[in-house]
């Protein structure tokens, strides 16, 4: 359905002028000139075919039509303000927007983010939870950490390495691999059967629990639900803390992984990218 609506600026000018009963006061509130407010209200009246104000030497008086219209437009503007307020982060100055999956935000970025903010105290960071390619296209982020193959994520992105598929479980989990509940992330190219072939085995049962991300698989492993096949990039912290243990030594190099792209020339974005790359490098050194 095509909506025929007056310009939003006309509505705002009318509503402000009607509240103040003054074009001058409305202009001061909206950051416009008195002449602009007057012209927009006049255009609005011509569009509606009714007079909304009586112009007097000492101010404005609402007509009956103006009084009827004011609460409706005021309520509509309030609804628009409430609908967009949940997305607003205030001034964009000093704001760094990072689009990434919840898994990377929780397991890779969050545990170490305090050190980055300590080094950049003037920055504010907005983390956007994104998974699919079209979400990144709409995110307008300064830094994007995309999951997929090199072909899927685009030529401007570099893979965060080392990153392999490893099996992890709670330290207290006992028993043979074939007797355990296996946890697998769906929607990825490699899974348990690939890991088992890399290990030279094919005797284990199929996964019992399927989740939508490596991070969710890691959560379940820590809780003791079973053995999860997950990204070593995400698992480094829990492994170092002793929350999980690696099952065996097999590490499968996956055709998919996490790729970072810097989409702006702004210094804070490149500083964040360098910091995250150093986090990943330090993780790798700690594994040696």
PDB file of C-alpha atoms in Angstrom, residues 111-254:
ATOM      1  CA  UNK A 111      36.673 -11.287  28.346  1.00  0.00           C
ATOM      2  CA  UNK A 112      39.351  -8.851  27.150  1.00  0.00           C
ATOM      3  CA  UNK A 113      37.378  -5.756  26.153  1.00  0.00           C
ATOM      4  CA  UNK A 114      38.215  -3.900  29.360  1.00  0.00           C
ATOM      5  CA  UNK A 115      41.882  -3.693  28.368  1.00  0.00           C
ATOM      6  CA  UNK A 116      40.999  -2.130  25.019  1.00  0.00           C
ATOM      7  CA  UNK A 117      38.699   0.437  26.635  1.00  0.00           C
ATOM      8  CA  UNK A 118      41.382   1.243  29.211  1.00  0.00           C
ATOM      9  CA  UNK A 119      43.742   2.094  26.364  1.00  0.00           C
ATOM     10  CA  UNK A 120      41.045   4.148  24.591  1.00  0.00           C
ATOM     11  CA  UNK A 121      39.039   5.823  27.382  1.00  0.00           C
ATOM     12  CA  UNK A 122      37.327   8.319  25.066  1.00  0.00           C
ATOM     13  CA  UNK A 123      35.695   5.560  22.985  1.00  0.00           C
ATOM     14  CA  UNK A 124      32.250   4.047  23.303  1.00  0.00           C
ATOM     15  CA  UNK A 125      31.591   0.666  21.698  1.00  0.00           C
ATOM     16  CA  UNK A 126      28.382  -0.688  20.229  1.00  0.00           C
ATOM     17  CA  UNK A 127      28.328  -4.459  19.651  1.00  0.00           C
ATOM     18  CA  UNK A 128      25.796  -5.611  17.050  1.00  0.00           C
ATOM     19  CA  UNK A 129      24.835  -9.284  17.033  1.00  0.00           C
ATOM     20  CA  UNK A 130      24.859 -10.358  13.369  1.00  0.00           C
ATOM     21  CA  UNK A 131      25.061 -13.708  11.592  1.00  0.00           C
ATOM     22  CA  UNK A 132      23.799 -13.569   8.011  1.00  0.00           C
ATOM     23  CA  UNK A 133      25.413 -11.625   5.114  1.00  0.00           C
ATOM     24  CA  UNK A 134      22.427  -9.303   4.625  1.00  0.00           C
ATOM     25  CA  UNK A 135      22.618  -8.310   8.298  1.00  0.00           C
ATOM     26  CA  UNK A 136      26.192  -7.112   7.763  1.00  0.00           C
ATOM     27  CA  UNK A 137      25.084  -5.172   4.685  1.00  0.00           C
ATOM     28  CA  UNK A 138      22.570  -3.290   6.840  1.00  0.00           C
ATOM     29  CA  UNK A 139      24.671  -2.898   9.973  1.00  0.00           C
ATOM     30  CA  UNK A 140      26.751   0.190   8.977  1.00  0.00           C
ATOM     31  CA  UNK A 141      29.459  -1.132  11.281  1.00  0.00           C
ATOM     32  CA  UNK A 142      33.047   0.109  11.465  1.00  0.00           C
ATOM     33  CA  UNK A 143      34.392  -3.390  12.127  1.00  0.00           C
ATOM     34  CA  UNK A 144      32.728  -6.598  10.929  1.00  0.00           C
ATOM     35  CA  UNK A 145      33.615 -10.117  12.018  1.00  0.00           C
ATOM     36  CA  UNK A 146      31.936 -12.393   9.515  1.00  0.00           C
ATOM     37  CA  UNK A 147      31.595 -16.171   9.550  1.00  0.00           C
ATOM     38  CA  UNK A 148      31.870 -18.276   6.416  1.00  0.00           C
ATOM     39  CA  UNK A 149      34.292 -19.342   3.733  1.00  0.00           C
ATOM     40  CA  UNK A 150      36.792 -16.974   2.153  1.00  0.00           C
ATOM     41  CA  UNK A 151      34.540 -16.731  -0.909  1.00  0.00           C
ATOM     42  CA  UNK A 152      31.443 -15.946   1.142  1.00  0.00           C
ATOM     43  CA  UNK A 153      32.856 -13.213   3.369  1.00  0.00           C
ATOM     44  CA  UNK A 154      34.390 -11.047   0.648  1.00  0.00           C
ATOM     45  CA  UNK A 155      37.916 -10.102  -0.420  1.00  0.00           C
ATOM     46  CA  UNK A 156      38.197  -7.258   2.075  1.00  0.00           C
ATOM     47  CA  UNK A 157      38.143  -9.620   5.081  1.00  0.00           C
ATOM     48  CA  UNK A 158      41.040 -11.490   6.674  1.00  0.00           C
ATOM     49  CA  UNK A 159      40.614 -14.716   8.585  1.00  0.00           C
ATOM     50  CA  UNK A 160      41.388 -14.770  12.294  1.00  0.00           C
ATOM     51  CA  UNK A 161      43.867 -17.586  12.768  1.00  0.00           C
ATOM     52  CA  UNK A 162      44.751 -20.080  14.069  1.00  0.00           C
ATOM     53  CA  UNK A 163      41.228 -21.509  14.172  1.00  0.00           C
ATOM     54  CA  UNK A 164      40.432 -25.201  13.995  1.00  0.00           C
ATOM     55  CA  UNK A 165      37.600 -27.499  14.964  1.00  0.00           C
ATOM     56  CA  UNK A 166      38.343 -29.286  18.222  1.00  0.00           C
ATOM     57  CA  UNK A 167      36.351 -31.512  20.547  1.00  0.00           C
ATOM     58  CA  UNK A 168      35.850 -30.215  24.087  1.00  0.00           C
ATOM     59  CA  UNK A 169      33.994 -31.357  27.171  1.00  0.00           C
ATOM     60  CA  UNK A 170      33.695 -30.625  30.874  1.00  0.00           C
ATOM     61  CA  UNK A 171      36.798 -31.969  32.696  1.00  0.00           C
ATOM     62  CA  UNK A 172      34.741 -34.376  34.779  1.00  0.00           C
ATOM     63  CA  UNK A 173      33.161 -36.090  31.766  1.00  0.00           C
ATOM     64  CA  UNK A 174      34.308 -39.735  31.670  1.00  0.00           C
ATOM     65  CA  UNK A 175      33.906 -42.590  29.225  1.00  0.00           C
ATOM     66  CA  UNK A 176      34.723 -43.507  25.661  1.00  0.00           C
ATOM     67  CA  UNK A 177      33.947 -41.108  22.836  1.00  0.00           C
ATOM     68  CA  UNK A 178      31.457 -43.528  21.316  1.00  0.00           C
ATOM     69  CA  UNK A 179      29.445 -43.567  24.551  1.00  0.00           C
ATOM     70  CA  UNK A 180      29.098 -39.795  24.847  1.00  0.00           C
ATOM     71  CA  UNK A 181      26.479 -37.293  23.758  1.00  0.00           C
ATOM     72  CA  UNK A 182      27.888 -35.406  20.780  1.00  0.00           C
ATOM     73  CA  UNK A 183      27.028 -31.737  20.222  1.00  0.00           C
ATOM     74  CA  UNK A 184      27.263 -30.212  16.737  1.00  0.00           C
ATOM     75  CA  UNK A 185      26.658 -26.764  15.244  1.00  0.00           C
ATOM     76  CA  UNK A 186      24.432 -26.990  12.171  1.00  0.00           C
ATOM     77  CA  UNK A 187      24.807 -24.852   9.066  1.00  0.00           C
ATOM     78  CA  UNK A 188      28.575 -25.349   8.810  1.00  0.00           C
ATOM     79  CA  UNK A 189      30.424 -27.317   6.153  1.00  0.00           C
ATOM     80  CA  UNK A 190      32.316 -29.620   8.516  1.00  0.00           C
ATOM     81  CA  UNK A 191      31.013 -31.581  11.477  1.00  0.00           C
ATOM     82  CA  UNK A 192      31.611 -34.636  13.633  1.00  0.00           C
ATOM     83  CA  UNK A 193      31.951 -37.099  10.757  1.00  0.00           C
ATOM     84  CA  UNK A 194      34.717 -34.977   9.223  1.00  0.00           C
ATOM     85  CA  UNK A 195      36.484 -34.716  12.583  1.00  0.00           C
ATOM     86  CA  UNK A 196      36.243 -38.483  13.093  1.00  0.00           C
ATOM     87  CA  UNK A 197      37.608 -39.198   9.616  1.00  0.00           C
ATOM     88  CA  UNK A 198      40.518 -36.857  10.395  1.00  0.00           C
ATOM     89  CA  UNK A 199      41.053 -38.917  13.541  1.00  0.00           C
ATOM     90  CA  UNK A 200      40.877 -42.121  11.511  1.00  0.00           C
ATOM     91  CA  UNK A 201      37.602 -43.277  13.060  1.00  0.00           C
ATOM     92  CA  UNK A 202      34.018 -43.664  11.948  1.00  0.00           C
ATOM     93  CA  UNK A 203      32.601 -45.743  14.773  1.00  0.00           C
ATOM     94  CA  UNK A 204      30.989 -43.020  16.849  1.00  0.00           C
ATOM     95  CA  UNK A 205      27.265 -42.368  16.809  1.00  0.00           C
ATOM     96  CA  UNK A 206      25.670 -39.359  15.165  1.00  0.00           C
ATOM     97  CA  UNK A 207      25.278 -36.145  17.155  1.00  0.00           C
ATOM     98  CA  UNK A 208      22.482 -36.081  19.709  1.00  0.00           C
ATOM     99  CA  UNK A 209      22.292 -32.314  20.231  1.00  0.00           C
ATOM    100  CA  UNK A 210      22.265 -29.759  17.412  1.00  0.00           C
ATOM    101  CA  UNK A 211      22.720 -26.023  17.985  1.00  0.00           C
ATOM    102  CA  UNK A 212      22.981 -22.990  15.727  1.00  0.00           C
ATOM    103  CA  UNK A 213      26.472 -21.783  16.641  1.00  0.00           C
ATOM    104  CA  UNK A 214      29.883 -22.863  17.926  1.00  0.00           C
ATOM    105  CA  UNK A 215      29.344 -20.594  20.916  1.00  0.00           C
ATOM    106  CA  UNK A 216      26.158 -22.431  21.919  1.00  0.00           C
ATOM    107  CA  UNK A 217      27.970 -25.758  21.524  1.00  0.00           C
ATOM    108  CA  UNK A 218      30.708 -24.447  23.815  1.00  0.00           C
ATOM    109  CA  UNK A 219      28.129 -23.391  26.413  1.00  0.00           C
ATOM    110  CA  UNK A 220      26.625 -26.878  26.465  1.00  0.00           C
ATOM    111  CA  UNK A 221      30.028 -28.534  26.784  1.00  0.00           C
ATOM    112  CA  UNK A 222      30.897 -26.373  29.781  1.00  0.00           C
ATOM    113  CA  UNK A 223      27.583 -27.318  31.404  1.00  0.00           C
ATOM    114  CA  UNK A 224      28.464 -31.015  31.062  1.00  0.00           C
ATOM    115  CA  UNK A 225      25.824 -31.829  28.429  1.00  0.00           C
ATOM    116  CA  UNK A 226      28.286 -33.706  26.228  1.00  0.00           C
ATOM    117  CA  UNK A 227      31.251 -33.326  23.901  1.00  0.00           C
ATOM    118  CA  UNK A 228      31.065 -30.332  21.595  1.00  0.00           C
ATOM    119  CA  UNK A 229      32.785 -29.782  18.284  1.00  0.00           C
ATOM    120  CA  UNK A 230      33.640 -26.102  18.326  1.00  0.00           C
ATOM    121  CA  UNK A 231      36.045 -23.407  17.147  1.00  0.00           C
ATOM    122  CA  UNK A 232      39.397 -23.345  18.906  1.00  0.00           C
ATOM    123  CA  UNK A 233      39.307 -19.552  18.513  1.00  0.00           C
ATOM    124  CA  UNK A 234      36.356 -19.401  20.903  1.00  0.00           C
ATOM    125  CA  UNK A 235      37.464 -22.222  23.198  1.00  0.00           C
ATOM    126  CA  UNK A 236      40.879 -20.824  24.156  1.00  0.00           C
ATOM    127  CA  UNK A 237      39.625 -18.877  27.173  1.00  0.00           C
ATOM    128  CA  UNK A 238      37.541 -21.701  28.723  1.00  0.00           C
ATOM    129  CA  UNK A 239      40.397 -24.136  28.084  1.00  0.00           C
ATOM    130  CA  UNK A 240      42.878 -21.875  29.848  1.00  0.00           C
ATOM    131  CA  UNK A 241      40.470 -21.401  32.762  1.00  0.00           C
ATOM    132  CA  UNK A 242      39.956 -25.136  33.118  1.00  0.00           C
ATOM    133  CA  UNK A 243      36.230 -24.908  32.427  1.00  0.00           C
ATOM    134  CA  UNK A 244      36.625 -27.473  29.638  1.00  0.00           C
ATOM    135  CA  UNK A 245      39.263 -29.872  28.426  1.00  0.00           C
ATOM    136  CA  UNK A 246      40.140 -30.868  24.901  1.00  0.00           C
ATOM    137  CA  UNK A 247      39.087 -34.390  24.000  1.00  0.00           C
ATOM    138  CA  UNK A 248      41.984 -35.992  22.148  1.00  0.00           C
ATOM    139  CA  UNK A 249      44.480 -34.018  20.110  1.00  0.00           C
ATOM    140  CA  UNK A 250      42.720 -33.997  16.740  1.00  0.00           C
ATOM    141  CA  UNK A 251      42.263 -30.511  15.293  1.00  0.00           C
ATOM    142  CA  UNK A 252      40.420 -30.224  11.979  1.00  0.00           C
ATOM    143  CA  UNK A 253      41.203 -27.294   9.711  1.00  0.00           C
ATOM    144  CA  UNK A 254      37.823 -26.025   8.578  1.00  0.00           C
TER     145      UNK A 254
END
